[in-house]
Coordinates of C-alpha atoms and ligand atoms in Angstrom, one line a residue:
Chain A
M17 CA 0.0 -0.1 -0.1
Q18 CA 2.8 2.4 0.9
T19 CA 4.4 1.8 -2.4
L20 CA 1.3 2.8 -4.1
R21 CA 1.0 6.3 -2.3
Y22 CA 4.4 7.0 -3.8
L23 CA 3.1 6.1 -7.0
I24 CA -0.1 8.1 -7.1
Q25 CA 1.9 11.1 -5.5
K26 CA 4.9 11.0 -8.0
E27 CA 2.2 10.9 -11.1
F28 CA 0.5 14.0 -9.4
I29 CA 3.7 16.0 -9.1
Q30 CA 4.2 15.2 -12.7
I31 CA 0.6 16.2 -14.1
F32 CA 0.7 19.2 -12.1
R33 CA 4.2 20.4 -13.3
N34 CA 3.2 19.1 -17.0
K35 CA 2.0 22.7 -18.4
A36 CA 0.3 21.6 -21.3
L37 CA -1.9 19.0 -19.3
L38 CA -4.2 21.4 -17.2
P39 CA -5.4 23.7 -20.1
M40 CA -6.1 20.5 -21.9
M41 CA -8.0 19.3 -18.8
T42 CA -10.2 22.6 -18.6
L43 CA -10.2 24.4 -21.8
L44 CA -10.4 21.6 -24.4
P45 CA -13.7 20.2 -23.0
I46 CA -15.5 23.5 -22.9
I47 CA -14.4 24.2 -26.4
Q48 CA -15.3 21.2 -27.7
L49 CA -18.5 21.0 -25.9
I50 CA -19.2 24.2 -27.5
V51 CA -18.3 23.7 -31.1
L52 CA -19.7 19.9 -31.1
S53 CA -22.9 20.7 -29.3
N54 CA -24.2 23.3 -31.7
A55 CA -22.4 21.9 -35.0
A56 CA -23.4 18.3 -34.4
S57 CA -26.8 19.5 -33.6
N58 CA -30.1 18.1 -35.3
D59 CA -31.9 21.1 -34.7
V60 CA -34.4 22.1 -37.5
K61 CA -34.8 25.9 -37.8
D62 CA -35.3 27.3 -41.3
V63 CA -37.1 24.4 -43.2
R64 CA -38.2 25.8 -46.6
L65 CA -41.5 25.3 -47.8
V66 CA -43.8 25.8 -50.9
M67 CA -47.5 25.8 -50.4
V68 CA -49.2 24.7 -53.9
D69 CA -52.9 25.7 -53.0
N70 CA -54.9 24.2 -55.8
D71 CA -58.2 24.7 -53.4
Q72 CA -58.1 28.7 -52.3
S73 CA -60.2 27.8 -49.5
E74 CA -60.9 29.1 -46.0
I75 CA -58.9 26.1 -45.0
S76 CA -56.1 26.0 -47.2
R77 CA -55.4 29.9 -46.5
S78 CA -55.5 29.2 -42.6
L79 CA -53.1 26.2 -43.2
T80 CA -51.1 28.8 -45.1
R81 CA -51.4 31.3 -42.5
K82 CA -50.3 28.7 -39.3
I83 CA -47.4 27.5 -41.4
S84 CA -46.0 31.1 -42.3
A85 CA -46.6 32.0 -38.6
N86 CA -44.0 29.1 -37.3
D87 CA -40.7 30.2 -36.9
R88 CA -39.4 27.2 -38.1
F89 CA -40.6 27.2 -41.4
T90 CA -39.9 29.6 -44.5
L91 CA -42.8 29.9 -46.8
V92 CA -40.7 30.1 -50.2
E93 CA -43.5 30.3 -52.4
V94 CA -47.4 29.5 -52.5
S95 CA -48.0 28.6 -55.9
F96 CA -50.7 27.0 -58.0
S97 CA -48.7 24.7 -60.2
H98 CA -47.2 21.6 -59.1
D99 CA -44.5 21.7 -61.8
A100 CA -43.3 24.7 -60.6
A101 CA -43.1 23.6 -57.1
F102 CA -41.3 20.7 -58.1
E103 CA -38.7 22.3 -60.2
L104 CA -37.9 24.0 -57.2
M105 CA -37.3 20.9 -55.2
Q106 CA -35.2 19.6 -57.9
R107 CA -33.1 22.8 -57.7
N108 CA -32.8 22.1 -53.8
K109 CA -34.6 25.3 -53.2
V110 CA -37.0 23.8 -50.8
D111 CA -37.5 21.0 -48.6
I112 CA -41.2 20.2 -48.5
I113 CA -44.0 20.9 -50.9
L114 CA -47.3 20.7 -49.4
E115 CA -50.2 20.5 -52.0
V116 CA -53.6 21.0 -51.1
P117 CA -55.9 19.4 -53.9
S118 CA -58.7 21.5 -55.6
N119 CA -62.3 20.9 -53.9
F120 CA -60.3 20.0 -50.8
E121 CA -62.9 22.1 -48.6
R122 CA -65.8 20.9 -50.3
E123 CA -64.9 17.6 -49.7
Y124 CA -64.1 17.7 -46.3
Y125 CA -67.4 19.6 -45.2
R126 CA -69.2 16.5 -47.4
G127 CA -67.9 14.5 -44.5
E128 CA -65.3 12.7 -47.2
T129 CA -61.7 12.3 -46.2
P130 CA -59.7 14.4 -48.5
K131 CA -56.1 14.1 -48.4
V132 CA -53.2 16.9 -48.4
Q133 CA -50.0 16.0 -50.2
M134 CA -46.6 16.1 -48.9
L135 CA -43.3 15.9 -50.9
V136 CA -40.3 15.5 -48.9
N137 CA -36.9 16.4 -50.3
A138 CA -34.9 13.4 -48.8
I139 CA -31.5 14.8 -50.2
N140 CA -31.5 17.2 -46.8
G141 CA -33.0 13.8 -45.0
Q142 CA -32.7 15.4 -41.4
Q143 CA -34.5 18.8 -42.3
A144 CA -37.2 16.9 -43.9
T145 CA -37.7 14.3 -41.6
V146 CA -38.0 16.8 -38.7
G147 CA -39.6 19.2 -40.8
S148 CA -42.3 17.2 -41.8
G149 CA -42.9 16.0 -38.0
Y150 CA -43.6 19.5 -37.4
L151 CA -45.6 20.0 -40.2
N152 CA -48.0 17.4 -39.3
N153 CA -48.2 18.5 -35.7
I154 CA -49.5 21.7 -37.7
I155 CA -51.8 19.9 -39.6
A156 CA -53.1 18.0 -36.9
S157 CA -53.8 21.1 -34.8
L158 CA -55.6 22.8 -37.4
S159 CA -57.9 19.7 -37.8
A160 CA -58.4 19.7 -34.4
E161 CA -59.4 23.5 -34.8
I162 CA -62.1 23.0 -37.2
Q163 CA -64.2 21.2 -34.5
R164 CA -65.2 18.2 -36.4
D165 CA -64.9 14.6 -35.4
E166 CA -63.5 13.6 -38.9
S167 CA -59.7 14.8 -39.0
L168 CA -58.1 15.8 -41.9
V169 CA -56.2 12.4 -43.3
M170 CA -53.1 13.1 -45.4
S171 CA -50.7 10.9 -47.2
T172 CA -47.1 11.4 -47.9
S173 CA -45.0 10.6 -51.0
T174 CA -42.3 9.3 -49.0
P175 CA -42.8 7.1 -45.8
R176 CA -40.3 9.4 -44.0
A177 CA -43.1 11.3 -42.7
T178 CA -44.4 8.5 -40.8
A179 CA -41.3 8.7 -38.9
L180 CA -43.1 11.3 -37.0
V181 CA -44.4 9.1 -34.2
E182 CA -41.0 7.9 -33.7
V183 CA -39.0 11.0 -33.5
S184 CA -41.4 12.7 -31.2
S185 CA -41.7 9.7 -28.9
N186 CA -37.7 9.6 -28.8
N187 CA -37.5 13.1 -27.5
W188 CA -40.6 13.0 -24.9
Y189 CA -38.1 14.0 -22.1
N190 CA -36.7 16.8 -24.3
P191 CA -40.0 18.3 -25.7
E192 CA -38.6 21.3 -27.0
L193 CA -36.3 19.3 -28.9
K194 CA -33.1 21.4 -27.9
Y195 CA -30.5 19.8 -29.2
P196 CA -27.5 21.1 -27.0
H197 CA -29.5 19.4 -24.4
F198 CA -29.3 16.3 -26.0
M199 CA -25.7 16.5 -27.4
A200 CA -24.0 18.3 -24.3
P201 CA -24.3 15.2 -22.0
G202 CA -23.0 12.3 -24.6
I203 CA -20.2 15.0 -25.9
L204 CA -19.2 15.2 -21.9
A205 CA -18.9 11.3 -21.7
E206 CA -17.4 11.2 -25.0
L207 CA -14.5 13.7 -24.0
A208 CA -13.8 12.2 -20.6
A209 CA -13.4 8.6 -22.3
L210 CA -11.3 9.8 -25.2
L211 CA -8.7 12.1 -23.1
T212 CA -8.3 9.2 -20.4
I213 CA -7.5 6.4 -22.8
V214 CA -5.2 8.5 -24.3
L215 CA -3.5 10.3 -21.9
S216 CA -2.9 6.6 -19.7
A217 CA -2.0 5.0 -22.7
M218 CA 0.7 7.7 -23.8
N219 CA 2.0 8.1 -20.2
V220 CA 2.9 4.6 -19.7
V221 CA 4.5 4.4 -23.1
R222 CA 6.2 7.5 -22.5
E223 CA 7.9 5.8 -19.6
R224 CA 9.0 3.0 -21.7
E225 CA 10.5 5.4 -24.1
I226 CA 12.5 7.4 -21.6
G227 CA 13.5 4.2 -20.0
T228 CA 12.1 5.0 -16.4
I229 CA 10.1 1.7 -16.6
E230 CA 13.0 -0.4 -16.6
Q231 CA 14.3 1.3 -13.4
I232 CA 10.8 0.7 -11.9
N233 CA 10.7 -2.9 -13.2
V234 CA 14.0 -3.7 -11.8
T235 CA 12.3 -2.6 -8.2
P236 CA 10.3 -5.3 -6.6
I237 CA 7.1 -3.6 -7.3
K238 CA 3.9 -5.4 -8.0
K239 CA 2.3 -5.3 -11.2
W240 CA -1.1 -4.6 -9.9
E241 CA 0.5 -1.5 -7.7
F242 CA 1.8 -0.2 -11.1
I243 CA -1.0 -0.1 -12.7
L244 CA -3.2 1.0 -9.8
G245 CA -0.6 3.6 -9.3
K246 CA -1.6 5.0 -12.9
L247 CA -5.2 4.4 -12.6
V248 CA -5.9 6.5 -9.6
P249 CA -4.2 9.8 -10.8
F250 CA -6.0 9.4 -14.3
L251 CA -9.5 8.7 -12.5
C252 CA -9.2 12.1 -10.8
I253 CA -8.0 13.6 -14.1
G254 CA -11.2 12.0 -15.7
L255 CA -13.4 13.2 -12.8
I256 CA -12.3 16.9 -13.0
L257 CA -13.1 16.7 -16.9
V258 CA -16.6 15.5 -16.1
T259 CA -17.0 18.2 -13.6
V260 CA -15.6 20.9 -15.5
G261 CA -17.8 19.5 -18.5
L262 CA -21.0 19.5 -16.2
V263 CA -20.8 23.0 -15.1
A264 CA -19.9 24.2 -18.4
S265 CA -23.1 22.6 -20.1
K266 CA -24.9 24.0 -17.5
L267 CA -23.2 27.6 -17.7
I268 CA -23.7 27.4 -21.5
F269 CA -26.6 25.4 -22.4
D270 CA -28.4 25.5 -18.9
I271 CA -29.2 21.8 -19.5
P272 CA -31.5 20.3 -17.1
I273 CA -30.1 18.2 -14.3
R274 CA -33.5 16.4 -13.3
G275 CA -31.7 12.9 -11.6
S276 CA -28.9 12.7 -9.1
L277 CA -25.6 14.0 -10.1
L278 CA -24.3 11.5 -7.2
L279 CA -25.7 8.8 -9.3
V280 CA -23.9 10.5 -12.7
F281 CA -20.5 10.7 -10.4
G282 CA -20.9 6.9 -9.2
Y283 CA -21.1 6.0 -12.5
A284 CA -18.6 7.8 -14.2
I285 CA -15.9 6.5 -11.8
I286 CA -16.6 3.1 -12.9
N287 CA -16.5 4.0 -16.4
L288 CA -13.3 5.8 -16.3
I289 CA -12.0 2.9 -14.4
C290 CA -13.3 0.9 -17.3
V291 CA -11.8 3.1 -20.2
L292 CA -8.4 3.7 -18.2
G293 CA -8.3 -0.2 -18.0
L294 CA -8.4 -0.3 -21.8
G295 CA -5.6 2.5 -21.8
L296 CA -3.1 0.5 -19.7
L297 CA -3.8 -2.5 -21.5
I298 CA -3.1 -0.5 -25.1
S299 CA 0.1 0.9 -23.1
N300 CA 1.4 -2.6 -22.5
F301 CA 1.3 -3.8 -26.4
A302 CA 2.9 -0.5 -27.6
D303 CA 6.6 0.7 -27.9
T304 CA 6.2 4.0 -28.8
Q305 CA 3.7 6.8 -28.3
Q306 CA 2.7 6.5 -32.2
Q307 CA 1.5 3.1 -32.0
A308 CA -0.1 3.8 -28.7
I309 CA -1.9 6.7 -30.1
F310 CA -2.9 4.6 -33.0
V311 CA -4.2 1.6 -31.3
A312 CA -6.1 4.1 -29.0
F313 CA -7.8 6.2 -32.0
F314 CA -8.9 2.8 -33.5
F315 CA -10.9 1.9 -30.4
V316 CA -11.8 5.4 -29.8
L317 CA -13.5 6.0 -33.2
I318 CA -15.2 2.4 -33.1
F319 CA -16.7 3.5 -29.8
I320 CA -17.5 7.0 -30.8
L321 CA -19.0 5.9 -34.1
M322 CA -21.4 3.4 -32.3
C323 CA -21.9 4.9 -29.3
G324 CA -25.3 6.6 -29.9
L325 CA -24.2 10.0 -29.8
F326 CA -24.8 10.8 -33.5
T327 CA -27.0 7.7 -34.4
P328 CA -29.5 6.4 -32.3
I329 CA -28.7 3.0 -30.9
E330 CA -32.5 2.1 -31.2
S331 CA -32.1 2.9 -35.3
M332 CA -29.0 0.6 -35.7
P333 CA -29.3 -2.9 -37.3
K334 CA -29.6 -5.7 -34.4
W335 CA -25.9 -6.7 -34.6
A336 CA -24.6 -3.4 -34.4
Q337 CA -27.1 -2.8 -31.0
Y338 CA -25.4 -6.0 -29.3
A339 CA -22.1 -4.6 -30.5
T340 CA -22.8 -1.6 -28.4
I341 CA -22.6 -3.8 -25.1
P342 CA -18.7 -3.8 -25.0
N343 CA -18.4 0.0 -25.6
P344 CA -18.2 1.7 -22.2
L345 CA -19.0 5.1 -24.2
A346 CA -22.6 4.0 -25.3
H347 CA -23.5 3.4 -21.4
F348 CA -21.6 6.5 -20.3
I349 CA -23.6 8.3 -22.9
S350 CA -26.8 6.6 -22.3
V351 CA -26.4 7.0 -18.6
T352 CA -25.7 10.9 -18.7
R353 CA -29.0 11.2 -20.8
K354 CA -31.2 9.2 -18.7
V355 CA -30.2 10.5 -15.7
L356 CA -29.7 14.4 -16.4
L357 CA -32.4 14.8 -18.9
K358 CA -35.0 12.0 -17.9
G359 CA -34.1 12.1 -14.2
S360 CA -33.8 8.1 -14.1
G361 CA -32.8 6.4 -11.1
F362 CA -30.4 3.8 -10.4
W363 CA -32.8 0.9 -11.5
D364 CA -33.4 2.5 -14.9
I365 CA -29.5 2.3 -15.5
R366 CA -28.6 -0.9 -13.9
W367 CA -27.7 -2.8 -17.1
E368 CA -25.2 0.1 -17.9
F369 CA -23.7 -0.3 -14.5
I370 CA -23.4 -4.4 -14.8
Y371 CA -22.0 -4.1 -18.3
T372 CA -19.6 -1.3 -17.2
I373 CA -18.3 -3.2 -14.2
I374 CA -17.8 -6.2 -16.2
L375 CA -16.0 -4.6 -18.6
A376 CA -14.0 -2.7 -16.1
I377 CA -12.9 -6.0 -14.5
L378 CA -11.9 -7.3 -17.9
F379 CA -10.0 -4.7 -18.9
N380 CA -8.4 -4.2 -15.8
V381 CA -7.0 -7.8 -15.1
A382 CA -5.7 -7.9 -18.7
A383 CA -3.9 -4.8 -18.1
V384 CA -2.2 -6.2 -15.0
W385 CA -1.8 -9.5 -16.8
S386 CA -0.1 -8.4 -19.9
Y387 CA 2.0 -5.8 -18.0
K388 CA 5.3 -7.8 -18.0
K389 CA 7.9 -6.6 -15.9
Q390 CA 10.5 -9.2 -17.4
Q391 CA 11.0 -9.5 -21.6
Chain B
M1 CA 25.9 -22.1 -5.1
D2 CA 29.2 -21.0 -3.5
K3 CA 28.6 -19.1 -0.4
R4 CA 31.5 -16.6 -1.4
N5 CA 29.8 -15.8 -4.7
A6 CA 27.7 -13.1 -5.4
I7 CA 26.7 -14.0 -9.1
E8 CA 27.1 -17.3 -10.6
V9 CA 26.2 -18.2 -14.3
E10 CA 26.3 -21.0 -16.4
G11 CA 25.8 -21.1 -20.1
L12 CA 23.8 -18.3 -20.2
T13 CA 22.1 -17.3 -23.5
K14 CA 19.7 -14.8 -25.1
R15 CA 18.6 -15.1 -28.5
F16 CA 16.3 -12.5 -30.4
G17 CA 14.9 -14.5 -33.1
D18 CA 17.9 -16.1 -35.1
F19 CA 20.3 -13.9 -33.8
T20 CA 22.2 -14.8 -30.6
A21 CA 22.9 -11.8 -28.7
V22 CA 24.7 -13.4 -25.5
D23 CA 26.1 -16.8 -26.3
A24 CA 26.6 -19.6 -23.7
I25 CA 28.3 -17.2 -21.1
S26 CA 29.7 -18.6 -17.7
F27 CA 31.5 -16.8 -14.5
Q28 CA 31.2 -16.1 -11.4
V29 CA 31.7 -12.9 -9.4
A30 CA 32.9 -13.3 -5.4
K31 CA 31.1 -10.8 -3.0
G32 CA 32.9 -7.6 -2.6
E33 CA 34.3 -7.8 -5.9
I34 CA 34.8 -5.2 -8.5
F35 CA 33.7 -6.8 -11.5
G36 CA 34.7 -5.0 -14.8
F37 CA 32.5 -6.5 -17.8
L38 CA 33.9 -5.3 -20.9
G39 CA 33.2 -5.5 -24.7
A40 CA 32.9 -3.7 -28.1
N41 CA 29.6 -1.8 -28.9
G42 CA 26.8 -4.4 -29.5
A43 CA 28.9 -7.1 -27.8
G44 CA 26.1 -8.0 -25.9
K45 CA 26.8 -6.8 -22.2
T46 CA 23.5 -5.0 -21.9
T47 CA 21.6 -7.7 -22.7
A48 CA 23.6 -10.1 -20.5
M49 CA 23.3 -7.7 -17.6
K50 CA 19.4 -7.3 -18.0
M51 CA 18.9 -11.0 -17.8
L52 CA 20.9 -11.0 -14.3
I53 CA 18.7 -8.5 -13.1
G54 CA 15.4 -9.9 -13.9
L55 CA 14.6 -7.6 -16.7
S56 CA 14.8 -10.0 -19.5
R57 CA 14.3 -13.6 -19.3
P58 CA 17.3 -16.0 -20.3
T59 CA 16.6 -18.2 -23.6
E60 CA 19.1 -21.2 -22.1
G61 CA 21.2 -21.5 -19.3
M62 CA 20.8 -20.4 -15.7
G63 CA 22.0 -18.1 -13.3
K64 CA 21.8 -17.1 -9.5
V65 CA 22.2 -13.5 -8.2
A66 CA 22.5 -13.0 -4.3
G67 CA 21.9 -16.6 -4.2
F68 CA 18.5 -16.5 -6.1
D69 CA 17.7 -18.0 -9.4
I70 CA 17.3 -15.1 -12.0
D71 CA 14.7 -16.8 -13.8
K72 CA 12.5 -18.1 -11.3
E73 CA 13.2 -15.8 -8.4
A74 CA 13.5 -12.7 -10.2
E75 CA 11.4 -11.0 -7.8
Q76 CA 13.7 -11.9 -4.7
V77 CA 16.6 -10.7 -6.9
K78 CA 15.3 -7.4 -7.4
R79 CA 15.1 -6.9 -3.7
N80 CA 19.1 -7.2 -3.3
I81 CA 20.5 -5.5 -6.3
G82 CA 20.5 -2.0 -7.6
Y83 CA 21.1 -1.1 -11.1
M84 CA 21.9 2.1 -13.2
S85 CA 20.7 1.6 -16.8
Q86 CA 22.7 2.9 -19.5
K87 CA 19.8 5.1 -20.4
F88 CA 19.4 7.9 -18.2
S89 CA 16.4 6.7 -16.3
L90 CA 15.8 9.1 -13.0
Y91 CA 12.5 11.3 -13.6
D92 CA 13.7 14.8 -15.4
D93 CA 10.4 16.6 -14.4
L94 CA 11.0 15.7 -10.8
T95 CA 13.5 17.2 -8.4
P96 CA 16.6 15.0 -6.9
K97 CA 14.8 14.8 -3.6
E98 CA 11.4 13.8 -5.4
N99 CA 13.4 11.3 -7.1
V100 CA 15.2 9.6 -3.8
R101 CA 11.8 10.0 -2.3
F102 CA 9.8 8.1 -5.2
Y103 CA 12.5 5.3 -5.5
G104 CA 12.9 5.0 -1.6
G105 CA 9.1 4.7 -1.3
V106 CA 9.1 2.1 -4.1
Y107 CA 11.8 0.0 -2.2
G108 CA 9.5 0.2 0.7
L109 CA 12.1 2.3 2.9
S110 CA 10.3 4.0 6.0
K111 CA 9.5 7.7 6.1
N112 CA 12.3 8.5 8.4
R113 CA 14.8 6.4 6.4
I114 CA 13.9 8.2 3.3
K115 CA 14.6 11.7 4.8
E116 CA 17.9 10.3 5.9
K117 CA 18.8 8.7 2.8
T118 CA 17.8 12.0 1.0
R119 CA 20.0 14.4 3.6
E120 CA 22.7 11.9 2.8
I121 CA 23.0 11.7 -0.9
L122 CA 22.1 15.4 -1.3
K123 CA 25.2 16.1 1.2
E124 CA 27.3 13.6 -0.6
L125 CA 26.8 14.8 -4.0
H126 CA 26.9 18.6 -2.6
L127 CA 23.3 18.7 -4.3
E128 CA 21.8 20.7 -1.6
E129 CA 21.4 23.9 -3.9
V130 CA 19.6 22.2 -6.8
A131 CA 17.7 19.9 -4.4
N132 CA 14.3 21.5 -5.3
K133 CA 14.9 21.8 -9.0
P134 CA 14.0 19.4 -11.9
V135 CA 16.8 16.9 -12.6
V136 CA 16.7 17.9 -16.1
A137 CA 18.7 21.3 -15.6
L138 CA 21.6 19.4 -13.7
P139 CA 24.8 18.8 -15.8
L140 CA 25.1 15.1 -16.9
G141 CA 28.0 14.0 -14.6
W142 CA 25.8 15.0 -11.6
K143 CA 22.9 13.3 -13.1
Q144 CA 24.8 10.3 -13.4
R145 CA 26.3 10.4 -9.9
L146 CA 22.7 11.1 -8.4
A147 CA 21.3 8.1 -10.5
F148 CA 24.3 6.0 -9.1
A149 CA 23.4 7.1 -5.6
I150 CA 19.3 6.4 -6.1
S151 CA 20.2 3.0 -7.4
M152 CA 21.6 2.2 -4.1
V153 CA 18.9 3.9 -2.2
H154 CA 17.6 0.4 -0.8
D155 CA 21.3 -0.9 0.2
P156 CA 21.6 -3.5 -2.2
D157 CA 24.6 -6.4 -2.0
I158 CA 25.1 -6.0 -5.5
V159 CA 25.0 -3.0 -7.5
F160 CA 25.0 -3.3 -11.5
L161 CA 26.5 -0.3 -13.3
D162 CA 25.8 -0.1 -17.0
E163 CA 28.4 2.4 -18.7
P164 CA 27.6 4.7 -15.7
T165 CA 30.5 7.3 -16.8
G166 CA 29.6 7.3 -20.5
G167 CA 30.0 10.8 -21.7
V168 CA 31.0 12.5 -18.6
D169 CA 34.4 14.5 -17.9
P170 CA 37.5 13.0 -16.4
Y171 CA 37.0 14.6 -13.4
V172 CA 33.6 13.7 -12.7
R173 CA 35.1 10.0 -13.5
R174 CA 37.3 10.2 -11.1
Q175 CA 34.6 11.0 -8.3
F176 CA 32.7 8.3 -9.4
W177 CA 35.1 5.9 -9.5
E178 CA 36.1 6.9 -5.9
T179 CA 32.8 6.4 -4.9
I180 CA 32.7 2.8 -6.7
Y181 CA 35.5 2.2 -4.5
Q182 CA 33.8 3.3 -1.0
V183 CA 30.9 1.3 -2.1
A184 CA 33.0 -1.7 -2.5
E185 CA 34.8 -1.2 0.8
Q186 CA 31.3 -1.6 2.6
G187 CA 31.4 -5.2 1.2
R188 CA 29.1 -4.6 -1.6
T189 CA 29.7 -6.2 -5.2
I190 CA 30.3 -4.0 -8.1
F191 CA 29.4 -5.2 -11.8
V192 CA 30.3 -2.4 -14.0
T193 CA 30.4 -2.3 -18.0
T194 CA 32.6 0.4 -19.4
H195 CA 34.5 1.2 -22.8
Y196 CA 37.3 3.1 -20.9
M197 CA 40.3 1.0 -20.4
D198 CA 41.6 3.1 -17.8
E199 CA 38.6 2.1 -15.9
A200 CA 39.4 -1.4 -16.5
E201 CA 42.5 -1.5 -14.7
Y202 CA 40.6 -0.1 -11.7
C203 CA 38.6 -3.4 -11.4
D204 CA 39.7 -6.3 -9.7
R205 CA 38.9 -8.7 -12.4
V206 CA 37.3 -8.1 -16.1
S207 CA 35.7 -9.9 -18.6
I208 CA 36.0 -9.2 -22.2
M209 CA 32.9 -10.1 -24.3
V210 CA 33.3 -10.3 -28.2
T211 CA 30.2 -10.8 -30.2
G212 CA 28.2 -12.6 -27.4
K213 CA 30.7 -14.7 -25.9
I214 CA 33.4 -14.0 -23.1
E215 CA 37.0 -14.4 -24.8
A216 CA 38.8 -13.1 -21.6
L217 CA 38.4 -13.3 -17.8
D218 CA 40.7 -12.4 -15.3
T219 CA 42.6 -9.8 -13.1
P220 CA 44.0 -6.8 -15.3
E221 CA 47.4 -7.7 -14.5
K222 CA 47.2 -11.7 -15.7
L223 CA 45.4 -10.3 -18.8
K224 CA 48.3 -8.0 -19.6
E225 CA 50.8 -10.4 -18.9
E226 CA 48.8 -13.1 -21.0
Y227 CA 48.3 -11.1 -23.9
N228 CA 51.6 -9.6 -23.8
A229 CA 50.4 -6.1 -23.6
N230 CA 51.4 -3.0 -21.6
T231 CA 47.7 -1.7 -21.3
M232 CA 44.5 -2.8 -21.2
D233 CA 43.6 -0.9 -24.0
E234 CA 46.2 -3.5 -25.8
V235 CA 44.3 -6.2 -24.6
F236 CA 41.1 -5.3 -25.6
L237 CA 42.3 -4.2 -29.1
K238 CA 43.9 -7.5 -29.5
L239 CA 40.6 -9.6 -28.6
V240 CA 38.5 -7.4 -30.4
R241 CA 39.6 -7.3 -33.7
Y242 CA 36.8 -6.0 -36.2
Ligands
ATP405 N1 15.2 -6.7 -27.8 C1 16.0 -6.7 -28.7 N2 15.7 -7.3 -30.2 C2 16.7 -7.6 -31.0 N3 18.0 -7.4 -30.9 C3 18.2 -6.7 -29.5 C4 17.4 -6.5 -28.9 N4 18.2 -6.2 -27.7 C5 19.7 -5.9 -28.2 N5 19.9 -6.5 -29.4 C6 20.9 -6.8 -30.2 O1 21.7 -7.4 -29.2 C7 22.8 -7.1 -29.4 C8 23.8 -6.7 -28.4 O2 23.1 -5.9 -27.9 P1 23.6 -5.0 -26.4 O3 22.8 -3.7 -25.9 O4 23.5 -6.0 -25.4 O5 25.1 -4.6 -26.8 P2 26.2 -3.9 -25.4 O6 27.4 -4.7 -25.6 O7 25.4 -3.3 -24.3 O8 26.7 -3.0 -26.6 P3 26.9 -1.4 -26.3 O9 28.4 -1.3 -25.7 O10 26.8 -0.3 -27.5 O11 26.0 -0.8 -25.0 C9 23.1 -5.9 -30.6 O12 23.6 -6.1 -31.6 C10 21.4 -5.4 -30.2 O13 21.2 -5.0 -31.7
MG406 MG1 25.1 -1.8 -23.6

């Protein structure tokens, strides 16, 4: 135990003496939070829409009014010609064409179910999908306003519009669809994992490069002492990073903190131990810092692409969903989103805990086991 | 193992793939002896030393250091030896004081013992003034002497020095060898490699390694006699014909 204390003490002295590390721990997460939360945002603000009003009725005009009153939509044109509107879409000047057929109002009052047609420009899928979702809401609220039992029924030419149900149910805990709220906790988790993996792997390999590790290997130090002596300091760095990131997210984006922070930090500790174990494992197989970085990035990239930050895990193919189980980052993101945005308690994130603990044990045991004092 | 021996080696071999870096070497080093381990660049000195101190597994052969098997009891060997690497390997960004404390701590010295050791080393090496400056700022000679002192922070019976005087000036080399003599007088065994033949003359016995094999082993006087040479320099050149 005493040996461990000296190892940790030495590591902290080196960390605080390293001029590059402290800014990296504070500035980097804040910058990345701001940039990524905004840039990687799915927020749809400016959906360009052409209204083809063949009906020229009271209903179609109030629909036009409602749409132009909504600040997510820009009404590019109200046209009478389907072809002219379609031409605009082909030139990518418009995201959605909403076409009201002639005799729409008459059929409606006759008790039939007339249909409005929505043409969605799938080139800009994000814009179109989310936009058509909003549009559906507007139409639904209009039809509710026209106090009738039979509501407007509409069909769309692409199946995307039916995604409406899924989209809104995914976001029920973020009803205003504030994407920074959704992104920030994920990016926070990603940053903490990435930085700690890379830092820990590099640190050990650096000792190998300068030769100090040889001096340590010639002492009677135990393998687990060495690994733990690296793990604890970097765990602290990771926790500082998470704290800085959380405070920044709160101050900059005012993200909601609905659940227990203690739970978030409790989970963060386990997750960091897990990714640090991986970082140290990598370091045992790398002779140079370049090698370590390469291998670390190999894992980090896979983790990031399959962590649910950009693509929801639910919409991945089944095999890819299973592939997220050994991905500590996916669990971290899931936990921060659930606890912070939804206010989930321990029971809701028990699987994330269980998977991460198993991974943490695996990685760290492997790290101790593969650390060779003797070549 | 003979009780009077600190190191015994029998047929020790290390291969890297097809390449034999150390080729079945055998020798004994008595307790309290200063043993010079000479050889040209790439002869296999460092490789052999690393097997003796438990950093490298022998491919073949066996060896005992401080009474422990170098392969099966490497961790016990480590308790009883000090090692100064050919590559400077103190922490550059730590101060001399912090380096002493760290290695003392890792060897399991008590707090008081560490304090005592720190005071002793700083005084002996006249490092009091730079005790709180990062080691990186020290001149090479000082660094080497500090590394030597730290390799003995736990008072080992046997000290392995791999080119301890490489690149330092003659004055520091003189100081260095005075320290080596002091350490040997305390009853410790010194196993040292060097490229300076004047230093070879200071050793009790020397071995000369040529491409992985020990070609000669005796006291400097006997070797000079045997090879009909006036200096160790000549002995070395006669043996190591490129
Ligand atoms: N890990 C390794 N893998 C492959 N070859 C190695 C390895 N370590 C050493 N060698 C080779 O073994 C030979 C002996 O190297 P060693 O470092 O033991 O020589 P040395 O006598 O210490 O030389 P120097 O005086 O330059 O320090 C060299 O040819 C070297 O290239
Ligand atoms: Mg060498």
